mmCIF file with all atom_site columns, C-alpha atoms in Angstrom:
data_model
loop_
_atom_site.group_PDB
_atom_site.id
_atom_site.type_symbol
_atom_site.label_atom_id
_atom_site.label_alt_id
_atom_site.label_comp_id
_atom_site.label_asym_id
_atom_site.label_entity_id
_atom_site.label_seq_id
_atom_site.pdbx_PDB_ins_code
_atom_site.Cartn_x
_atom_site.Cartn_y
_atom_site.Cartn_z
_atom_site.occupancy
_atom_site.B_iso_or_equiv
_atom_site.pdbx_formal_charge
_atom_site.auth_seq_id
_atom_site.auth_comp_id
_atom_site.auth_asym_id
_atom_site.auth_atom_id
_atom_site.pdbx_PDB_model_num
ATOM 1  C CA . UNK A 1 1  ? 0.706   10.941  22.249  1.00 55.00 ? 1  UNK A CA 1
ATOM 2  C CA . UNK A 1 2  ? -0.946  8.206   19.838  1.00 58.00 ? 2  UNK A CA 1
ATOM 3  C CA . UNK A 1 3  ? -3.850  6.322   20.888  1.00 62.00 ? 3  UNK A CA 1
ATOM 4  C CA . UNK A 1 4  ? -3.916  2.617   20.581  1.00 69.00 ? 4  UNK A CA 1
ATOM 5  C CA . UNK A 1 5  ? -5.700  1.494   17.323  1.00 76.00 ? 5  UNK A CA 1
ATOM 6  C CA . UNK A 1 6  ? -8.177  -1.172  16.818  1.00 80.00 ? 6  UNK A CA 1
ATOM 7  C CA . UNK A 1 7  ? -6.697  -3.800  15.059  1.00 89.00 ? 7  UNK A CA 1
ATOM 8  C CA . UNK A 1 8  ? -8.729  -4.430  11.165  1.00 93.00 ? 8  UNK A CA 1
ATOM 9  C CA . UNK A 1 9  ? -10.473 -7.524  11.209  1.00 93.00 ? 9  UNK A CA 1
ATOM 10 C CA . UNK A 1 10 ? -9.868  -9.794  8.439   1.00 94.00 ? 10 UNK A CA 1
ATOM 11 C CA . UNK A 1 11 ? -12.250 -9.078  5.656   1.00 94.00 ? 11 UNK A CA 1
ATOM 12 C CA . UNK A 1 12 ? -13.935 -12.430 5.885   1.00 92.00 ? 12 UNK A CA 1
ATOM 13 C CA . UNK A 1 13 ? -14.799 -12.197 9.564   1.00 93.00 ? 13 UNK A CA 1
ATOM 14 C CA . UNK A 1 14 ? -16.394 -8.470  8.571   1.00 94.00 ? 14 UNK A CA 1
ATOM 15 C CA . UNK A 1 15 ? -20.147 -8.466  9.201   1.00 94.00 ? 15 UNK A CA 1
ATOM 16 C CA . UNK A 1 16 ? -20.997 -4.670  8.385   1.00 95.00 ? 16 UNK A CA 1
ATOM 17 C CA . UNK A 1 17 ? -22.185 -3.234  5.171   1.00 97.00 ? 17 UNK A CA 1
ATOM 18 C CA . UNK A 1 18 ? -19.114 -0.670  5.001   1.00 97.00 ? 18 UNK A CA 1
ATOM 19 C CA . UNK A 1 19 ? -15.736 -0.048  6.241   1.00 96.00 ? 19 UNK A CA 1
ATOM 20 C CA . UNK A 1 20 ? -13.914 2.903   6.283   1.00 95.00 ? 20 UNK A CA 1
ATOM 21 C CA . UNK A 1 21 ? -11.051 4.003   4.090   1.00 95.00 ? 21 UNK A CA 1
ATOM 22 C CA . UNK A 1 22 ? -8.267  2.633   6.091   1.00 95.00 ? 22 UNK A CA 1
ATOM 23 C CA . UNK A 1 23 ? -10.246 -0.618  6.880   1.00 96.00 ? 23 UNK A CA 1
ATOM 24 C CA . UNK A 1 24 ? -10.905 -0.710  2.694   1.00 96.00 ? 24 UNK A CA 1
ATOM 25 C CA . UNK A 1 25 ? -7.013  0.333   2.027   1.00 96.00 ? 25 UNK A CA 1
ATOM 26 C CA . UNK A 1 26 ? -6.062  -2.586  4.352   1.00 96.00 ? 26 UNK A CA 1
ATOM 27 C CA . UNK A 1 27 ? -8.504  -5.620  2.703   1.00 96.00 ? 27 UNK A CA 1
ATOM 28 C CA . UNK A 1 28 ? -7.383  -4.208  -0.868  1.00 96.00 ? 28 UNK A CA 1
ATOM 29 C CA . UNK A 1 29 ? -3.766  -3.729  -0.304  1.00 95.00 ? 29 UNK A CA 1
ATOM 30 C CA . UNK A 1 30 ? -3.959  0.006   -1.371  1.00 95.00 ? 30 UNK A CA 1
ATOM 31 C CA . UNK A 1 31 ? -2.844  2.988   0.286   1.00 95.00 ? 31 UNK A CA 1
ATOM 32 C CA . UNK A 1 32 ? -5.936  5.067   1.795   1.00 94.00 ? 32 UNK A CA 1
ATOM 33 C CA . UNK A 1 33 ? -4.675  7.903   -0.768  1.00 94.00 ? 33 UNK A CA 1
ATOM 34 C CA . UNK A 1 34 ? -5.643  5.300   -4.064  1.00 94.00 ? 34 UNK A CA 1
ATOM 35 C CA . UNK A 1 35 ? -9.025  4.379   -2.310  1.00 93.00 ? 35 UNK A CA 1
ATOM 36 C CA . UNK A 1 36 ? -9.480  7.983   -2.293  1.00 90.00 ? 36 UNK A CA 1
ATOM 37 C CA . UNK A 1 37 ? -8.687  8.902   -5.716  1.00 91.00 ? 37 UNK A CA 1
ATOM 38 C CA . UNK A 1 38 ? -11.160 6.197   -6.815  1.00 89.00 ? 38 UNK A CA 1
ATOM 39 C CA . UNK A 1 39 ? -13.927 7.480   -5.306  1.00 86.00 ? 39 UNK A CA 1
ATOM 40 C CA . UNK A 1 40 ? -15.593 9.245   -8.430  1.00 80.00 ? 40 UNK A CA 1
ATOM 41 C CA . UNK A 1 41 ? -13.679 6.582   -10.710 1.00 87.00 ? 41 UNK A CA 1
ATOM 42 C CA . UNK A 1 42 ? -12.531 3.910   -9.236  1.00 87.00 ? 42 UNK A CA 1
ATOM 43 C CA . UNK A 1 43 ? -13.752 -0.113  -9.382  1.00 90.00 ? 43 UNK A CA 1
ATOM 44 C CA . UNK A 1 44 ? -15.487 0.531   -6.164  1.00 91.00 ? 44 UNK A CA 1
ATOM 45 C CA . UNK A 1 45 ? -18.098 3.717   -5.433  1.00 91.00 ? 45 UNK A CA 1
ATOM 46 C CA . UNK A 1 46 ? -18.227 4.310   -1.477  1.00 95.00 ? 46 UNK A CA 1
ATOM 47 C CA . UNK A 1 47 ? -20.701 6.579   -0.024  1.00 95.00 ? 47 UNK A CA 1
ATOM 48 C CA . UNK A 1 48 ? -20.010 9.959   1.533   1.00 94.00 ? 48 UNK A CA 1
ATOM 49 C CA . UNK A 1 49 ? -21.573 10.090  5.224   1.00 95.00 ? 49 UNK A CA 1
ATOM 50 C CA . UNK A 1 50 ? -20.445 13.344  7.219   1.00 95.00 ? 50 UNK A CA 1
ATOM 51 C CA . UNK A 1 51 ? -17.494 13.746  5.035   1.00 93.00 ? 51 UNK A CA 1
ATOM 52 C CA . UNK A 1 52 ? -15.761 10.434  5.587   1.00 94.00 ? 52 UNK A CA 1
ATOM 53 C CA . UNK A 1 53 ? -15.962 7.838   2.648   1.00 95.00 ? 53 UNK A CA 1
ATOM 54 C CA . UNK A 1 54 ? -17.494 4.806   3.359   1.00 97.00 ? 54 UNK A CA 1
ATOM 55 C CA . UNK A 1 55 ? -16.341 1.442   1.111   1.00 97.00 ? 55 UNK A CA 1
ATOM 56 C CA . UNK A 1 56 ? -19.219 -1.367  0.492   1.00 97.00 ? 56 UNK A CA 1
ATOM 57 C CA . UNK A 1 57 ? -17.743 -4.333  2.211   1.00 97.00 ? 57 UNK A CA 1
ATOM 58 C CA . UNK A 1 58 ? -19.911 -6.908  -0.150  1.00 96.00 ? 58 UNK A CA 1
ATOM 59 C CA . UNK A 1 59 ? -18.231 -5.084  -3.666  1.00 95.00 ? 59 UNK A CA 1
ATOM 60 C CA . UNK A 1 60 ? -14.852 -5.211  -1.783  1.00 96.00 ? 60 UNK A CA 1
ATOM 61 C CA . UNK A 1 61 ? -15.420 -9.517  -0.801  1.00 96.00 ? 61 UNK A CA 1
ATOM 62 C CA . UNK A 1 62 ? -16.461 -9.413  -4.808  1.00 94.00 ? 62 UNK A CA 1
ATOM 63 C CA . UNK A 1 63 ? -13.241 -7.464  -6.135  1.00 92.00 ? 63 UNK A CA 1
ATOM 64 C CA . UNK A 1 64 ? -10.826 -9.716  -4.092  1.00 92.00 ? 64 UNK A CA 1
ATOM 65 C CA . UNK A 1 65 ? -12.936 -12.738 -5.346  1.00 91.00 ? 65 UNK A CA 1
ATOM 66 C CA . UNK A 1 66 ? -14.373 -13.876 -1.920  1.00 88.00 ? 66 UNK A CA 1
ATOM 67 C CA . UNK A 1 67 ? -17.761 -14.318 -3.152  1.00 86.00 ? 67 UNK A CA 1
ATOM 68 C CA . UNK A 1 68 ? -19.778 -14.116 -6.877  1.00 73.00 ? 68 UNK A CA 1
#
């Protein structure tokens, strides 16, 4: 049985410093395997917190051009 999901808020509306991987996937329009891969090399460096990456929402608003 699947749970419900929380539905991703659009990445303007997002107030926290960092989303997770699917949340990051969604704003960027990547799969979660991509973010993933670019977390030693990528554009974006997320931090590792009890084994889950976690993506800095104000690089991610810079990358898709949302702010300077």
């Amino acid at each position: 049985m699947r749970t419900k999901q929380t539905p991703i808020k659009p990445l303007h509306e997002v107030t926290e410093t960092h989303g997770t991987t699917n949340e990051a996937a969604h704003w960027l329009k990547r799969k979660p395997g991509t973010l993933r891969r670019w977390a030693g090399k990528g554009p974006i460096r997320p931090i590792k917190v009890n084994g889950q990456f976690l993506w800095p929402v104000q690089e991610i608003k810079q990358l898709m051009g949302l702010i300077n």
